[in-house]
mmCIF file of C-alpha atoms and ligand atoms in Angstrom:
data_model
loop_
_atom_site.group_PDB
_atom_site.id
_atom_site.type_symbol
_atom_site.label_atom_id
_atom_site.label_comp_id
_atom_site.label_asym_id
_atom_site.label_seq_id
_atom_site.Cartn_x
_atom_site.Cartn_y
_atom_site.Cartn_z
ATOM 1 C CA UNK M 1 85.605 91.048 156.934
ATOM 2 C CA UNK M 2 88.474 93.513 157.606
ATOM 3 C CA UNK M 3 89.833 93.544 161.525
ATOM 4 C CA UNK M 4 90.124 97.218 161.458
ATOM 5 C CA UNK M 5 86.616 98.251 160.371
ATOM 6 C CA UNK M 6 84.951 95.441 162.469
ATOM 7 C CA UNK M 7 86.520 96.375 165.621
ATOM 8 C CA UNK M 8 86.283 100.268 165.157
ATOM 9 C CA UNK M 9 82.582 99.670 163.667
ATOM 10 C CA UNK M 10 83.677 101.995 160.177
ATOM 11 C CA UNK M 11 82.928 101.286 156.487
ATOM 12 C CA UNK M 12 86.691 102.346 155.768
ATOM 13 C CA UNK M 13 90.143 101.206 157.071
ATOM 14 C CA UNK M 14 91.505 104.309 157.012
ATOM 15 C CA UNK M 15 92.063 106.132 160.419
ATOM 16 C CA UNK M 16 92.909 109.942 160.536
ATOM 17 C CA UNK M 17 95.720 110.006 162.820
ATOM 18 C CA UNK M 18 95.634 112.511 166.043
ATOM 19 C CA UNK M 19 97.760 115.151 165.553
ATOM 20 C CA UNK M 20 98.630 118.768 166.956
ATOM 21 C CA UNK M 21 96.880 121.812 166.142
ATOM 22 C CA UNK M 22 95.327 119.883 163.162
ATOM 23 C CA UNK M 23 93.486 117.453 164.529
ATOM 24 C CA UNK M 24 90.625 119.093 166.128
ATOM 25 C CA UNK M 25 86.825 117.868 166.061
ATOM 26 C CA UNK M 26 85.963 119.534 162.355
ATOM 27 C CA UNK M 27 88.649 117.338 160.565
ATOM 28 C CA UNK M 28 87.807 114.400 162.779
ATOM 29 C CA UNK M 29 83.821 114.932 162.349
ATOM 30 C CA UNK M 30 84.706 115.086 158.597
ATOM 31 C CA UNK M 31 86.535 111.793 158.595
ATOM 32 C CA UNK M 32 84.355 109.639 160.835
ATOM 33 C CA UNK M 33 81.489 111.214 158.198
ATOM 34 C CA UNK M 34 82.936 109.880 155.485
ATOM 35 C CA UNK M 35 83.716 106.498 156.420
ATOM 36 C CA UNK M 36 86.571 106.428 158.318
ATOM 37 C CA UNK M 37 88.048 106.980 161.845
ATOM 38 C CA UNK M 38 88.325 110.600 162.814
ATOM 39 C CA UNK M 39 90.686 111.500 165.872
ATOM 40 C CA UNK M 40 90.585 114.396 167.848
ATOM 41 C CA UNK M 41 94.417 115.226 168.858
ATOM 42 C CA UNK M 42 94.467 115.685 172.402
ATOM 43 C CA UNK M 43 98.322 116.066 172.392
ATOM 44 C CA UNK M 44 97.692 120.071 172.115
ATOM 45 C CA UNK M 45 94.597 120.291 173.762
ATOM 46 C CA UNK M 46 94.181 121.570 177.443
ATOM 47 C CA UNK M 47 91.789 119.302 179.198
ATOM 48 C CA UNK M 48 88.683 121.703 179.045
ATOM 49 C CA UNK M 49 89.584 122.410 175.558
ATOM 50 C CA UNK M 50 89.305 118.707 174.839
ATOM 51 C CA UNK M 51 85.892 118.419 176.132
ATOM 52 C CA UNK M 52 84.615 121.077 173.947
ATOM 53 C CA UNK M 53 86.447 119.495 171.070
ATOM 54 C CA UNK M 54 84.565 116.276 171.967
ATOM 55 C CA UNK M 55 81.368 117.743 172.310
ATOM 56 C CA UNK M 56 81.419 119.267 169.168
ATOM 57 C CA UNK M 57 82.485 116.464 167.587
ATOM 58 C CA UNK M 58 79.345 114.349 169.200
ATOM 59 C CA UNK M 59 76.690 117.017 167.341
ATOM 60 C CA UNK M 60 78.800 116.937 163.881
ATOM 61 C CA UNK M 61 78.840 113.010 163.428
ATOM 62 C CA UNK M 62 76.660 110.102 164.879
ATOM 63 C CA UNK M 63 79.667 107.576 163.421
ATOM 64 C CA UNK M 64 82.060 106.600 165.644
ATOM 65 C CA UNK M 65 85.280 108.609 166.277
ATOM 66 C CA UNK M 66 88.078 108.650 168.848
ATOM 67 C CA UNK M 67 90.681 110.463 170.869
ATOM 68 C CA UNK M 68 94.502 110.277 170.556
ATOM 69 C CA UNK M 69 96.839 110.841 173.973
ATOM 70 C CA UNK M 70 100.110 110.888 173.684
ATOM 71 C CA UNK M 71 101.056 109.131 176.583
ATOM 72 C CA UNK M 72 103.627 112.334 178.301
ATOM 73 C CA UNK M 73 100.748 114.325 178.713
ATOM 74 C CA UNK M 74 101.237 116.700 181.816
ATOM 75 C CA UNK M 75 97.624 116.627 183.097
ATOM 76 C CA UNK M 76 97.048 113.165 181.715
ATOM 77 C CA UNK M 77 94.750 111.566 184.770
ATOM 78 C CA UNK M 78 92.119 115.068 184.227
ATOM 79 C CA UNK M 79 91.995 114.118 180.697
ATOM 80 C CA UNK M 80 91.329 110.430 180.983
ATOM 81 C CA UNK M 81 88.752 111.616 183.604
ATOM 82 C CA UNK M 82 87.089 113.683 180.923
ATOM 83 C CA UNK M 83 87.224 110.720 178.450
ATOM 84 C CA UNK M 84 85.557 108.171 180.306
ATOM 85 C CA UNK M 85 82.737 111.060 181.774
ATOM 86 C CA UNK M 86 82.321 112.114 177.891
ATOM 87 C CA UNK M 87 81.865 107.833 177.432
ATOM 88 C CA UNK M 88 84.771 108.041 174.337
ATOM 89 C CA UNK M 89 84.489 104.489 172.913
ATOM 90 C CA UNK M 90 87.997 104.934 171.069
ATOM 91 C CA UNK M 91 91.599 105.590 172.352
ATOM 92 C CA UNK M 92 94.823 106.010 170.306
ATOM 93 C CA UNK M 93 97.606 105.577 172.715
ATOM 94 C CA UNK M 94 101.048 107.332 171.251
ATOM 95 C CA UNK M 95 104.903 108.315 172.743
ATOM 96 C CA UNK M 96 104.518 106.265 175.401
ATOM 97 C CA UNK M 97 104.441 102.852 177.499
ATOM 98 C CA UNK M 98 100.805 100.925 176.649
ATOM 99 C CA UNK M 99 101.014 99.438 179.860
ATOM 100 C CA UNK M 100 100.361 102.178 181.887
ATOM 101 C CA UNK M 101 97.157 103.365 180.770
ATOM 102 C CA UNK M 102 95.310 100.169 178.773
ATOM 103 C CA UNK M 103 93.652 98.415 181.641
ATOM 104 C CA UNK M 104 92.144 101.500 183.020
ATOM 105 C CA UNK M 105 90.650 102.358 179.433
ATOM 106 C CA UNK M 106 89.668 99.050 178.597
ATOM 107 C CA UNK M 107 88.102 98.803 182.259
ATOM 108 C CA UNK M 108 85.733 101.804 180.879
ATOM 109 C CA UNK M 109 84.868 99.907 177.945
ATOM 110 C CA UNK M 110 86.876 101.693 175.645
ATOM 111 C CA UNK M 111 88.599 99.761 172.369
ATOM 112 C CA UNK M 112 92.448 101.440 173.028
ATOM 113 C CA UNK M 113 94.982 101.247 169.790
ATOM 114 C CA UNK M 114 98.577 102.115 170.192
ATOM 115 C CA UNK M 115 101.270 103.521 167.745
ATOM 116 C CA UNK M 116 104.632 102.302 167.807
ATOM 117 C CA UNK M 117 107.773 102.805 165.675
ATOM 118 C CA UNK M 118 109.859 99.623 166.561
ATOM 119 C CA UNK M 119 108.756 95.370 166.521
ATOM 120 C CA UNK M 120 109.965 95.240 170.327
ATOM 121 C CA UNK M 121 106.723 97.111 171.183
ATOM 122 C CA UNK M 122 104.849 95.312 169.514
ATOM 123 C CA UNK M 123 105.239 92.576 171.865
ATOM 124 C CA UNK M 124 104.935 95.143 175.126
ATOM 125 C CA UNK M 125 101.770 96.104 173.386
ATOM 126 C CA UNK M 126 100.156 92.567 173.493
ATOM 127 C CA UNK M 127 101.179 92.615 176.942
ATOM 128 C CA UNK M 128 99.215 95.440 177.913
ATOM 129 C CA UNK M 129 96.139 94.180 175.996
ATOM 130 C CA UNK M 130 95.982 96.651 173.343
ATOM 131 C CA UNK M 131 93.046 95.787 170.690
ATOM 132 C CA UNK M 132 95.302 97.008 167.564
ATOM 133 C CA UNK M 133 98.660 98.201 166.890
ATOM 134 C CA UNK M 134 99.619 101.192 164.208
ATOM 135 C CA UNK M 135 102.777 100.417 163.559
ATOM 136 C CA UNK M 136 104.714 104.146 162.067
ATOM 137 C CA UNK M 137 107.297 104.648 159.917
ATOM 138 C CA UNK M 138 110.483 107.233 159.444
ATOM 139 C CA UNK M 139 108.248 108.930 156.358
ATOM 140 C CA UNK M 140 105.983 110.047 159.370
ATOM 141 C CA UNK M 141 105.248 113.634 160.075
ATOM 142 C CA UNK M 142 105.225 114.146 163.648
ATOM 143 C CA UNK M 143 107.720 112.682 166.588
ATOM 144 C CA UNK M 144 108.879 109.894 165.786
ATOM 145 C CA UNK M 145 110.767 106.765 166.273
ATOM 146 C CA UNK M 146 115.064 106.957 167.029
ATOM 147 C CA UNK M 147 115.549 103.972 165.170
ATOM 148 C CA UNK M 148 114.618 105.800 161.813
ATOM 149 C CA UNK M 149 113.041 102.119 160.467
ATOM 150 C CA UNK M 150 110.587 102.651 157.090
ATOM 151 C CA UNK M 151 107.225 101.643 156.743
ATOM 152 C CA UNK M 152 108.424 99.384 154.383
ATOM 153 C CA UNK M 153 110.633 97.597 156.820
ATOM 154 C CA UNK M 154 108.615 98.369 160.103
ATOM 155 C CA UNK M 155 105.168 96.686 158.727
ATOM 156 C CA UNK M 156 106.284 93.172 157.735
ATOM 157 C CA UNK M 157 108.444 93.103 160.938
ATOM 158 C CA UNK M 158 105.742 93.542 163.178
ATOM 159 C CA UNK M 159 103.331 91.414 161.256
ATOM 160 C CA UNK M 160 106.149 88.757 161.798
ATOM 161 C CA UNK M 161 106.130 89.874 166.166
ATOM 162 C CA UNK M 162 102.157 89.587 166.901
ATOM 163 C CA UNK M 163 98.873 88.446 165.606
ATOM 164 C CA UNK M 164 96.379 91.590 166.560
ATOM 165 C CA UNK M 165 94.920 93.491 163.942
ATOM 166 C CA UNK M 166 97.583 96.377 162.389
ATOM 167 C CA UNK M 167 97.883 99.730 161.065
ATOM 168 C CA UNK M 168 100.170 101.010 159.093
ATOM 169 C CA UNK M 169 101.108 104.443 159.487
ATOM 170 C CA UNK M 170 104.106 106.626 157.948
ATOM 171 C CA UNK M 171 104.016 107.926 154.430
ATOM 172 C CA UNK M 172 100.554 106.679 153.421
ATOM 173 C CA UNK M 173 98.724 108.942 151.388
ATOM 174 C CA UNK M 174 96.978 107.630 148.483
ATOM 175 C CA UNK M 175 95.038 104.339 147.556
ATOM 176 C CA UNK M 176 98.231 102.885 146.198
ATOM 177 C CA UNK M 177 100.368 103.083 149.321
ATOM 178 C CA UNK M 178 97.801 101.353 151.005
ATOM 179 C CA UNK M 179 97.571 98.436 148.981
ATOM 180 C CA UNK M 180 101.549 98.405 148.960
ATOM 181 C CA UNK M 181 100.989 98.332 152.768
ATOM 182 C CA UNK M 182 98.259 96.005 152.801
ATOM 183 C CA UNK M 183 100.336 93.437 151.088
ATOM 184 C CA UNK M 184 103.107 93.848 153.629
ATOM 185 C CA UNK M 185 100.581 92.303 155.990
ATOM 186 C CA UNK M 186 98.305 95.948 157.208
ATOM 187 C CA UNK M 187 95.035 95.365 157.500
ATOM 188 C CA UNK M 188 94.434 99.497 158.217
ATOM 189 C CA UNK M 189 96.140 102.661 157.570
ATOM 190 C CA UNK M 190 96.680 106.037 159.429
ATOM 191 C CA UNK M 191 97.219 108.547 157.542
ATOM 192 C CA UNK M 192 98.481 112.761 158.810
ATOM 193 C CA UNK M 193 100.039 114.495 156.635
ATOM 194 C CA UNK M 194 97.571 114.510 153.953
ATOM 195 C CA UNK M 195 94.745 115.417 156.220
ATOM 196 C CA UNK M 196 96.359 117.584 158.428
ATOM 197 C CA UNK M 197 96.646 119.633 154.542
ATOM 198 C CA UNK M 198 93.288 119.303 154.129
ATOM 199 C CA UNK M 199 90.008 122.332 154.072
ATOM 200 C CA UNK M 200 88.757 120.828 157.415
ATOM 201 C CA UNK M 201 92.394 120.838 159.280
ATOM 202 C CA UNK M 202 92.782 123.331 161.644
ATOM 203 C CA UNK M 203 96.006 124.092 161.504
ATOM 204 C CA UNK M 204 96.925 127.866 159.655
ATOM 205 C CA UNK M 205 96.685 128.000 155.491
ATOM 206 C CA UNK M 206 100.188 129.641 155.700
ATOM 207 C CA UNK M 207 101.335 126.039 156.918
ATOM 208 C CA UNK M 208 98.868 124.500 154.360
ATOM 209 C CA UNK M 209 100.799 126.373 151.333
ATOM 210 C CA UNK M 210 104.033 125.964 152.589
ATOM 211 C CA UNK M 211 103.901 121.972 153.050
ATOM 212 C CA UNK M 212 101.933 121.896 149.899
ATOM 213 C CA UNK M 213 104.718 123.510 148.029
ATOM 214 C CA UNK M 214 107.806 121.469 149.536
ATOM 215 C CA UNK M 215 109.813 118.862 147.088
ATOM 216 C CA UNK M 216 111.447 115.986 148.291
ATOM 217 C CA UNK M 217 114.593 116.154 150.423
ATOM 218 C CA UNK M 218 112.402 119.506 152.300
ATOM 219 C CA UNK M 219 111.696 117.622 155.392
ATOM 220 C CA UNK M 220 114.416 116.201 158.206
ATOM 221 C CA UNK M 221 114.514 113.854 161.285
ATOM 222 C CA UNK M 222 116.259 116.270 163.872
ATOM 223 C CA UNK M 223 115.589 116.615 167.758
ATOM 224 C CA UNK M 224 116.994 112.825 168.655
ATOM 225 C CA UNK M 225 118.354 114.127 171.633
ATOM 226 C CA UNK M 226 114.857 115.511 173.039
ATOM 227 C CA UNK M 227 111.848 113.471 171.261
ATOM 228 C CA UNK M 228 112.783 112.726 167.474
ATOM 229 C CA UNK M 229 110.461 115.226 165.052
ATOM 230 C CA UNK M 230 110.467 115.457 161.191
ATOM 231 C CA UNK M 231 110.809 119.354 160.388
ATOM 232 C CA UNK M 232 110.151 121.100 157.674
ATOM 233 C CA UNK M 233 113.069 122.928 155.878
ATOM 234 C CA UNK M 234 113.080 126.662 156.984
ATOM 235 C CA UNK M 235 115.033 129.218 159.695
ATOM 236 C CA UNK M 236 113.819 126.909 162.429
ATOM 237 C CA UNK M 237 115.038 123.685 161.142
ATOM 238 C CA UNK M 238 118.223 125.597 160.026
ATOM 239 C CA UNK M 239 118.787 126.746 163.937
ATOM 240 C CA UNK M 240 117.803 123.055 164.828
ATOM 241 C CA UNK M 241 120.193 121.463 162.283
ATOM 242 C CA UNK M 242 123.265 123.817 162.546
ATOM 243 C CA UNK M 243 122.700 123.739 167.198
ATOM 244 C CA UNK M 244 123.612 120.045 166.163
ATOM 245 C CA UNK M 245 126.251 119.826 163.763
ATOM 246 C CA UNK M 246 128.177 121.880 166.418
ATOM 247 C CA UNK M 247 126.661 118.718 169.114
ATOM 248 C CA UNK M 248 124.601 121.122 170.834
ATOM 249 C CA UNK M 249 123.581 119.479 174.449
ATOM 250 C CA UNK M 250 119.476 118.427 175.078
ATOM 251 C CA UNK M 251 119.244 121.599 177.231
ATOM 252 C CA UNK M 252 120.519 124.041 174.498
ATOM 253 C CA UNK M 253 118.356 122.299 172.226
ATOM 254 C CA UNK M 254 115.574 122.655 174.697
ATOM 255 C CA UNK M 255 116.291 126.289 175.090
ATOM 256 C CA UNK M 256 116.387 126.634 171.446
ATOM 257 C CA UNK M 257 113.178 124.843 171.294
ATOM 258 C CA UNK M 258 111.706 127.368 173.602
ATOM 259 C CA UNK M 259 107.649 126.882 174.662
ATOM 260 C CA UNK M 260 104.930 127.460 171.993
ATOM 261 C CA UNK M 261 106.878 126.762 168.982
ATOM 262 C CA UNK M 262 104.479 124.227 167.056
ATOM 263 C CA UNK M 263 101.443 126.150 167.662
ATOM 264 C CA UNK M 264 102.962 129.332 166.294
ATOM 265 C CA UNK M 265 104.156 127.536 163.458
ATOM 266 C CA UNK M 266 101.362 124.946 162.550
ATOM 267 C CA UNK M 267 97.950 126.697 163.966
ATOM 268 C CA UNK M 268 99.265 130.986 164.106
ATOM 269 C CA UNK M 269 100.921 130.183 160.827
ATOM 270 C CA UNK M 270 104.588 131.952 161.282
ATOM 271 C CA UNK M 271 106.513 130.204 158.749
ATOM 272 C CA UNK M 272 110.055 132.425 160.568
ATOM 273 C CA UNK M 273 109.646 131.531 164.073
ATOM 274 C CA UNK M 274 107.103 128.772 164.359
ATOM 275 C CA UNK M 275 108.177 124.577 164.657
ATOM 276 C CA UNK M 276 107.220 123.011 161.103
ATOM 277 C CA UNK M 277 105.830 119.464 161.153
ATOM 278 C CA UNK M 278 104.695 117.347 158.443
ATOM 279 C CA UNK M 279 105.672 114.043 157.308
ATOM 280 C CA UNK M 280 107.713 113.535 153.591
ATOM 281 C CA UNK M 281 104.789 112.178 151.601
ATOM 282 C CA UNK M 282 104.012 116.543 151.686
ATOM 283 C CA UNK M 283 105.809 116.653 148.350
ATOM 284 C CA UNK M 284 103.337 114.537 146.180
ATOM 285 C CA UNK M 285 100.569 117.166 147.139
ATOM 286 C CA UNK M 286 99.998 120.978 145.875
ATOM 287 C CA UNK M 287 95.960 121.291 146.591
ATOM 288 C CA UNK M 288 94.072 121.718 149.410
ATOM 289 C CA UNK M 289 91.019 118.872 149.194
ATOM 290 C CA UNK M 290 88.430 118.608 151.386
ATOM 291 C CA UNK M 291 88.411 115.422 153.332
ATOM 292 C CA UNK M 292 85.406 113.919 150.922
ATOM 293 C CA UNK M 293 87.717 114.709 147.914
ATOM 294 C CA UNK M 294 90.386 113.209 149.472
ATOM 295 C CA UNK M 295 88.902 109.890 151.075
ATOM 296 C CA UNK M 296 86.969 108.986 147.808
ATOM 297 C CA UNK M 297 90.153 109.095 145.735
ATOM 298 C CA UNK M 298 91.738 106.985 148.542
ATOM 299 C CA UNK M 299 89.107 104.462 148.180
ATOM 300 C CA UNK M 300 88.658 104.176 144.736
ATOM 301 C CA UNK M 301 92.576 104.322 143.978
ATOM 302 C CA UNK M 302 92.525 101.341 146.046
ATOM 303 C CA UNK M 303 89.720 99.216 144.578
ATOM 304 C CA UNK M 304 90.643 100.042 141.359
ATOM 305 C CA UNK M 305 94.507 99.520 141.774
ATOM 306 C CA UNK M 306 93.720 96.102 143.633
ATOM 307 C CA UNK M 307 91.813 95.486 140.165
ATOM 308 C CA UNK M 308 94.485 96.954 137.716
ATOM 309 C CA UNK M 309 97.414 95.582 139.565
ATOM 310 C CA UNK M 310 97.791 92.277 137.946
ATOM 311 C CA UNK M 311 97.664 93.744 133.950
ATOM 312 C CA UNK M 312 100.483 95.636 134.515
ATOM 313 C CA UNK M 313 103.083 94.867 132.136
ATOM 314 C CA UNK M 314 105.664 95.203 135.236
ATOM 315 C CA UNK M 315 103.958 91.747 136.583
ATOM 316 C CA UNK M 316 104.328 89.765 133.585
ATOM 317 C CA UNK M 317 107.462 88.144 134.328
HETATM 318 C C1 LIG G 1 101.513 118.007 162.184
HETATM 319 C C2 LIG G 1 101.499 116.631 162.779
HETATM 320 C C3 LIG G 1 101.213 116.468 164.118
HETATM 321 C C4 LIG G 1 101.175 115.192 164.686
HETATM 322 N N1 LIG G 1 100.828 115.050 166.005
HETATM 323 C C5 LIG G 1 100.667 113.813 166.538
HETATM 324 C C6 LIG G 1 100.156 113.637 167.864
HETATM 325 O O1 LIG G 1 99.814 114.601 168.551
HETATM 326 N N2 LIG G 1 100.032 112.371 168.326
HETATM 327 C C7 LIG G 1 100.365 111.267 167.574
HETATM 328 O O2 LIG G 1 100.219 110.135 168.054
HETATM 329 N N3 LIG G 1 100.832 111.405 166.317
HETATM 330 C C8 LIG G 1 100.953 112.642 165.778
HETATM 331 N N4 LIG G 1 101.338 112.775 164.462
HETATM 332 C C9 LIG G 1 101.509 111.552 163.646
HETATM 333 C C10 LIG G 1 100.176 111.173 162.931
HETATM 334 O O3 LIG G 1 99.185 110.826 163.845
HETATM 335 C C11 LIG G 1 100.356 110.000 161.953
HETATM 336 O O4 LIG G 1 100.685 108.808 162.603
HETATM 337 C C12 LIG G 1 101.442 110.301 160.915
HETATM 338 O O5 LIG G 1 101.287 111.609 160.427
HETATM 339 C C13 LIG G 1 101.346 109.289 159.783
HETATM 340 O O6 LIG G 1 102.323 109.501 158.804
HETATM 341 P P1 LIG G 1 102.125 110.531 157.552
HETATM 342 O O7 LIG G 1 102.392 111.881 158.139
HETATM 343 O O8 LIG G 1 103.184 110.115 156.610
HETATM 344 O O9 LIG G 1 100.737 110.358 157.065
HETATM 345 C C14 LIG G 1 101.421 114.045 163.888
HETATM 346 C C15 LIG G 1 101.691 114.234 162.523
HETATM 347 C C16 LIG G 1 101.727 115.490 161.958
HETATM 348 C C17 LIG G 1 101.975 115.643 160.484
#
């Protein structure tokens, strides 16, 4: 029996990774409905906000779902308040140190997972006690690690570090990639940027048709000096990349940054002004699914991949 769906009590391994201003309890209702593990983002979420989100979610799915916090959350004791009084079962830790926050959530029964981008935390989560690890990738959309390490490097490395049940996460998007990830030693997947592109996403369809439209080479790993984020080519990531090819300091690049810029990008839908975030896989994709469409193609590409694999001609050798 697979780790992931035993511990997260799902018929899928395939989680739906938190994420702002897409991640809100439609998309994660719609997951967790179909078989996998929904997550409500709680990264853009103010704390009342979350507790609507996780009501709503409650009355549009009896299958399990969860929360994702990234860990530098300014009101972050209100909002683990709020999840242990709303009894959340599920935690994704993220951009952050698991040690802080694990006992207390595991101390309210709740199963915690944390993503990291490097082996050495791997180790620092075992430590803490996490129950799994997702272990993400440069392809990522979203902040991510400094070290710039693949998925294709990142998952065998951390299968080497610890034992607990892992995710892989970072340029996963169909049922192929997971079975390439599976075989690096994954026993789950979290996937973003194809859901946060999906019908049930609630971030803006301007962003939806932009990042469905982008080839490869249209997204970059720039803010290193504040928290690494992939950006999507346009005027912002042109201000971002030119502020530091002149070496622009962290508080021009702050200033520059400004406050508001994802959500006026991702969830008002300004393509000029607004911060761009999706991860590289973007450029396989040009339609919006629904998450049924996309989670049965997911599935069956795998089974049926998993069953093709060995009559290719390219493993007769
Ligand atoms: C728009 C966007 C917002 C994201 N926001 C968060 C977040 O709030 N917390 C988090 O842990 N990860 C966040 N992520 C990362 C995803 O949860 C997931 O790990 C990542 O997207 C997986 O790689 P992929 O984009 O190649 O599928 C975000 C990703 C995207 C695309």
């Amino acid at each position: 029996m697979n780790r992931i769906c035993n511990l997260f009590q799902i018929e899928y391994p395939i989680i739906q990774g938190g994420m702002v201003w897409c991640s809100s309890w439609r998309l994660a209702s719609a997951v967790s409905n179909t078989g996998g593990l929904g997550l409500i983002g709680a990264g853009s979420m103010h704390p009342d906000t979350l507790r609507e989100h996780i009501r709503k979610c409650k009355k549009a799915t009896d299958k399990p779902f969860g929360v994702n916090v990234p860990l530098m959350y300014p009101e972050i004791e209100i909002l683990m308040q709020i999840l242990v009084e709303e009894k959340i079962k599920i935690v994704f830790t993220s951009a952050g140190n698991p040690k802080i926050w694990t006992n207390f959530l595991k101390g309210h029964g709740m199963t915690v997972a944390h993503v990291i981008s490097s082996s050495k935390f791997a180790l620092k989560c075992e430590e803490a006690g996490v129950d799994a690890i997702v272990a993400e990738g440069f392809e990522a959309g979203g902040h991510n690690g400094r070290e710039e390490t693949t998925t294709l490097c990142l998952i065998p490395a951390v299968r080497r570090t610890t034992e607990l049940p892992l995710i892989a996460a970072g340029g996963i998007a169909t049922g192929e990639a997971m079975l390439a990830a599976f075989s690096l030693g994954a026993e789950g997947v979290q996937i973003g940027t194809r859901f946060a592109l999906t019908e049930e996403s609630s971030a803006h369809d301007n962003f939806k048709e932009h990042c469905l439209n982008l080839n490869e080479g249209d997204t970059k790993l720039l803010l290193k000096k504040l928290s690494p984020t992939r950006l999507v080519r346009g005027r912002f990531m042109t201000i971002i990349e030119e502020a530091e090819e002149r070496g622009a300091s962290a508080d021009e690049l702050k200033e520059l940054l400004g406050k508001g810029r994802a959500k006026k990008g991702i969830f008002e839908g300004d393509l000029q002004e607004g911060e761009l975030e999706i991860g590289q896989i973007a450029s396989l994709f040009r339609q919006k699914q629904t998450v049924a469409e996309v989670m049965s193609e997911i599935v069956s590409d795998f089974q049926n991949g998993l069953k093709k694999l060995s009559e290719r001609d390219a493993f007769k050798f």
